[in-house]
């Protein structure tokens, strides 16, 4: 099985990938427009993403360039702090950090937010990537609509374990990344996309 080639999504070159998609059918274009507007509200309210999944798969917190929690629309250069439900909250490094590198709203019927693993906010010239995937990995979140459906998708590309850290965290990242490859993280993303389109 090969990664889908989609405009705006990086090509799959090395490592693992996933294509996670959820579609909700609509009766007509009017219903699709109404539900798409609701989906857009959810999509841009990142702090509430965890509330739309049937299971509490992760906590998502939108942060500014200094790492402070914000309650607003996301911007390029913002960060998302992620706490996976299967990782203990006891350590600061349990949080995974990604930076928003792209937001594309040029096509109102197809909106993208693209992120990649990052260092801690405000620490871009020192320190290590604080994520179990390497900085070359991307996750692209897309919502779209047609005449009779709404859709949310997440496309992971070039997923490799983060080795840019100390030996203990390097091993831990390999184990978490491996677990993601064999299923659980893909299931978690599917729970999120299913919940988001269930408007």
Tab-separated table of C-alpha atoms in Angstrom:
chain	number	residue	atom	x	y	z
A	1	UNK	CA	0.000	0.000	0.000
A	2	UNK	CA	1.384	3.391	-1.025
A	3	UNK	CA	0.837	6.816	0.483
A	4	UNK	CA	-1.690	8.903	-1.420
A	5	UNK	CA	-0.313	11.772	-3.478
A	6	UNK	CA	-2.338	14.823	-2.520
A	7	UNK	CA	-1.632	18.478	-3.389
A	8	UNK	CA	-0.075	20.254	-0.414
A	9	UNK	CA	0.972	17.010	1.296
A	10	UNK	CA	4.732	16.233	1.373
A	11	UNK	CA	5.804	13.223	-0.660
A	12	UNK	CA	6.448	10.040	1.280
A	13	UNK	CA	10.213	9.434	1.071
A	14	UNK	CA	11.282	7.431	4.108
A	15	UNK	CA	9.880	5.963	7.279
A	16	UNK	CA	6.208	5.207	7.828
A	17	UNK	CA	3.043	7.006	6.786
A	18	UNK	CA	-0.692	6.966	7.347
A	19	UNK	CA	-3.747	8.182	5.448
A	20	UNK	CA	-6.630	8.607	7.894
A	21	UNK	CA	-9.946	9.779	6.441
A	22	UNK	CA	-13.527	10.086	7.711
A	23	UNK	CA	-16.523	11.088	5.586
A	24	UNK	CA	-20.069	11.952	6.603
A	25	UNK	CA	-22.664	11.811	3.846
A	26	UNK	CA	-25.260	14.588	3.546
A	27	UNK	CA	-28.704	14.733	1.943
A	28	UNK	CA	-27.922	17.722	-0.257
A	29	UNK	CA	-25.582	20.674	-0.808
A	30	UNK	CA	-27.404	22.820	1.765
A	31	UNK	CA	-26.894	20.246	4.503
A	32	UNK	CA	-23.276	19.812	3.456
A	33	UNK	CA	-22.710	23.573	3.728
A	34	UNK	CA	-24.333	23.727	7.163
A	35	UNK	CA	-22.342	20.797	8.528
A	36	UNK	CA	-19.122	22.057	6.943
A	37	UNK	CA	-19.511	25.385	8.756
A	38	UNK	CA	-19.866	23.479	12.041
A	39	UNK	CA	-16.832	21.364	11.154
A	40	UNK	CA	-14.791	24.517	10.469
A	41	UNK	CA	-15.629	25.837	13.935
A	42	UNK	CA	-14.403	22.578	15.461
A	43	UNK	CA	-11.326	22.462	13.234
A	44	UNK	CA	-10.060	25.875	14.318
A	45	UNK	CA	-10.831	25.313	18.013
A	46	UNK	CA	-7.835	23.058	18.618
A	47	UNK	CA	-8.138	23.136	22.411
A	48	UNK	CA	-11.421	21.224	22.140
A	49	UNK	CA	-10.323	18.514	19.705
A	50	UNK	CA	-10.197	15.875	22.430
A	51	UNK	CA	-13.880	16.446	23.262
A	52	UNK	CA	-15.025	15.262	19.831
A	53	UNK	CA	-13.595	11.762	20.071
A	54	UNK	CA	-15.642	8.952	21.608
A	55	UNK	CA	-12.518	8.128	23.613
A	56	UNK	CA	-10.194	10.657	25.219
A	57	UNK	CA	-7.298	9.859	22.869
A	58	UNK	CA	-5.199	12.946	23.589
A	59	UNK	CA	-5.182	16.479	24.943
A	60	UNK	CA	-4.466	19.202	22.391
A	61	UNK	CA	-3.421	22.667	23.604
A	62	UNK	CA	-2.834	25.582	21.239
A	63	UNK	CA	0.156	27.701	22.303
A	64	UNK	CA	1.742	30.877	20.976
A	65	UNK	CA	5.371	31.221	19.894
A	66	UNK	CA	6.431	31.513	23.557
A	67	UNK	CA	4.583	28.368	24.606
A	68	UNK	CA	1.724	30.147	26.383
A	69	UNK	CA	-1.746	28.595	26.092
A	70	UNK	CA	-4.051	30.675	23.873
A	71	UNK	CA	-7.777	30.478	23.101
A	72	UNK	CA	-8.092	31.796	19.561
A	73	UNK	CA	-7.713	30.809	15.930
A	74	UNK	CA	-4.362	29.166	15.129
A	75	UNK	CA	-1.648	31.010	13.207
A	76	UNK	CA	1.471	29.867	11.382
A	77	UNK	CA	4.257	29.785	13.985
A	78	UNK	CA	1.940	28.649	16.792
A	79	UNK	CA	2.541	25.368	18.597
A	80	UNK	CA	0.307	22.504	19.615
A	81	UNK	CA	1.162	20.715	22.839
A	82	UNK	CA	-0.110	17.133	22.798
A	83	UNK	CA	-0.554	14.753	25.696
A	84	UNK	CA	-1.286	11.222	24.511
A	85	UNK	CA	-3.723	9.333	26.711
A	86	UNK	CA	-1.456	6.279	26.917
A	87	UNK	CA	1.561	8.259	28.205
A	88	UNK	CA	1.763	9.293	31.851
A	89	UNK	CA	1.335	12.962	32.696
A	90	UNK	CA	3.924	12.904	35.481
A	91	UNK	CA	6.830	14.213	33.421
A	92	UNK	CA	7.054	17.429	31.411
A	93	UNK	CA	8.657	15.523	28.564
A	94	UNK	CA	5.532	13.384	28.268
A	95	UNK	CA	4.145	16.243	26.192
A	96	UNK	CA	4.759	16.113	22.463
A	97	UNK	CA	5.298	19.464	20.721
A	98	UNK	CA	4.546	20.335	17.097
A	99	UNK	CA	4.798	23.649	15.273
A	100	UNK	CA	2.217	24.859	12.771
A	101	UNK	CA	4.164	25.442	9.551
A	102	UNK	CA	1.290	25.932	7.124
A	103	UNK	CA	-2.345	27.003	7.170
A	104	UNK	CA	-3.978	27.051	3.745
A	105	UNK	CA	-7.421	28.628	3.446
A	106	UNK	CA	-7.125	29.677	-0.207
A	107	UNK	CA	-9.790	27.135	-1.176
A	108	UNK	CA	-12.724	27.633	1.221
A	109	UNK	CA	-13.937	24.099	0.495
A	110	UNK	CA	-10.601	22.506	1.404
A	111	UNK	CA	-8.691	23.837	4.428
A	112	UNK	CA	-5.304	22.559	5.650
A	113	UNK	CA	-3.196	22.844	8.792
A	114	UNK	CA	0.263	21.262	8.572
A	115	UNK	CA	2.499	20.592	11.585
A	116	UNK	CA	5.863	19.031	12.300
A	117	UNK	CA	7.642	17.937	15.498
A	118	UNK	CA	9.528	20.809	17.101
A	119	UNK	CA	11.816	21.928	19.872
A	120	UNK	CA	10.277	23.707	22.834
A	121	UNK	CA	8.812	27.124	21.945
A	122	UNK	CA	11.366	29.900	22.275
A	123	UNK	CA	14.206	27.374	22.096
A	124	UNK	CA	14.687	27.077	18.350
A	125	UNK	CA	18.468	27.442	18.388
A	126	UNK	CA	19.158	24.989	21.205
A	127	UNK	CA	17.696	21.842	22.646
A	128	UNK	CA	16.194	18.747	21.085
A	129	UNK	CA	12.999	17.982	19.230
A	130	UNK	CA	10.380	17.231	21.895
A	131	UNK	CA	8.374	14.540	20.123
A	132	UNK	CA	8.740	10.810	19.533
A	133	UNK	CA	8.856	11.463	15.764
A	134	UNK	CA	11.748	13.259	14.076
A	135	UNK	CA	11.586	16.828	12.775
A	136	UNK	CA	11.281	15.486	9.215
A	137	UNK	CA	7.836	14.052	9.969
A	138	UNK	CA	4.729	16.004	8.956
A	139	UNK	CA	1.089	15.720	9.964
A	140	UNK	CA	-1.408	17.495	7.716
A	141	UNK	CA	-4.975	17.993	8.922
A	142	UNK	CA	-7.544	18.701	6.192
A	143	UNK	CA	-11.261	19.398	6.181
A	144	UNK	CA	-13.249	19.547	2.950
A	145	UNK	CA	-16.742	19.336	1.534
A	146	UNK	CA	-18.514	18.242	-1.623
A	147	UNK	CA	-22.113	18.471	-2.749
A	148	UNK	CA	-23.196	15.583	-0.532
A	149	UNK	CA	-20.488	15.057	2.100
A	150	UNK	CA	-18.069	16.577	4.575
A	151	UNK	CA	-14.668	15.064	5.256
A	152	UNK	CA	-11.754	15.287	7.674
A	153	UNK	CA	-8.419	13.657	6.987
A	154	UNK	CA	-5.015	13.420	8.647
A	155	UNK	CA	-1.999	12.506	6.529
A	156	UNK	CA	1.223	11.503	8.273
A	157	UNK	CA	4.364	11.480	6.149
A	158	UNK	CA	7.991	10.405	6.667
A	159	UNK	CA	7.378	9.165	10.212
A	160	UNK	CA	10.676	8.194	11.820
A	161	UNK	CA	11.592	7.873	15.488
A	162	UNK	CA	13.299	10.941	16.956
A	163	UNK	CA	16.928	10.058	17.673
A	164	UNK	CA	18.001	13.662	18.299
A	165	UNK	CA	17.967	13.274	22.075
A	166	UNK	CA	19.640	11.393	24.920
A	167	UNK	CA	19.911	7.595	24.831
A	168	UNK	CA	16.996	6.930	27.221
A	169	UNK	CA	14.561	9.159	25.343
A	170	UNK	CA	15.919	7.857	22.045
A	171	UNK	CA	14.965	4.295	23.034
A	172	UNK	CA	11.611	5.468	24.390
A	173	UNK	CA	10.876	7.306	21.129
A	174	UNK	CA	11.677	4.211	19.099
A	175	UNK	CA	9.268	2.138	21.195
A	176	UNK	CA	6.452	4.709	20.946
A	177	UNK	CA	7.008	5.189	17.211
A	178	UNK	CA	7.018	1.409	16.701
A	179	UNK	CA	3.750	1.088	18.615
A	180	UNK	CA	2.315	3.766	16.345
A	181	UNK	CA	3.427	1.892	13.256
A	182	UNK	CA	1.635	-1.298	14.260
A	183	UNK	CA	-1.717	0.295	14.898
A	184	UNK	CA	-2.680	2.218	18.067
A	185	UNK	CA	-1.844	5.748	16.916
A	186	UNK	CA	-3.594	5.174	13.591
A	187	UNK	CA	-6.679	4.029	15.491
A	188	UNK	CA	-6.464	7.147	17.667
A	189	UNK	CA	-6.328	9.432	14.631
A	190	UNK	CA	-9.334	7.594	13.155
A	191	UNK	CA	-11.291	8.140	16.376
A	192	UNK	CA	-10.505	11.852	16.105
A	193	UNK	CA	-11.543	12.231	12.445
A	194	UNK	CA	-14.712	10.180	13.003
A	195	UNK	CA	-15.659	12.331	15.974
A	196	UNK	CA	-14.918	15.618	14.222
A	197	UNK	CA	-17.181	14.919	11.214
A	198	UNK	CA	-19.977	13.611	13.451
A	199	UNK	CA	-21.811	16.946	13.509
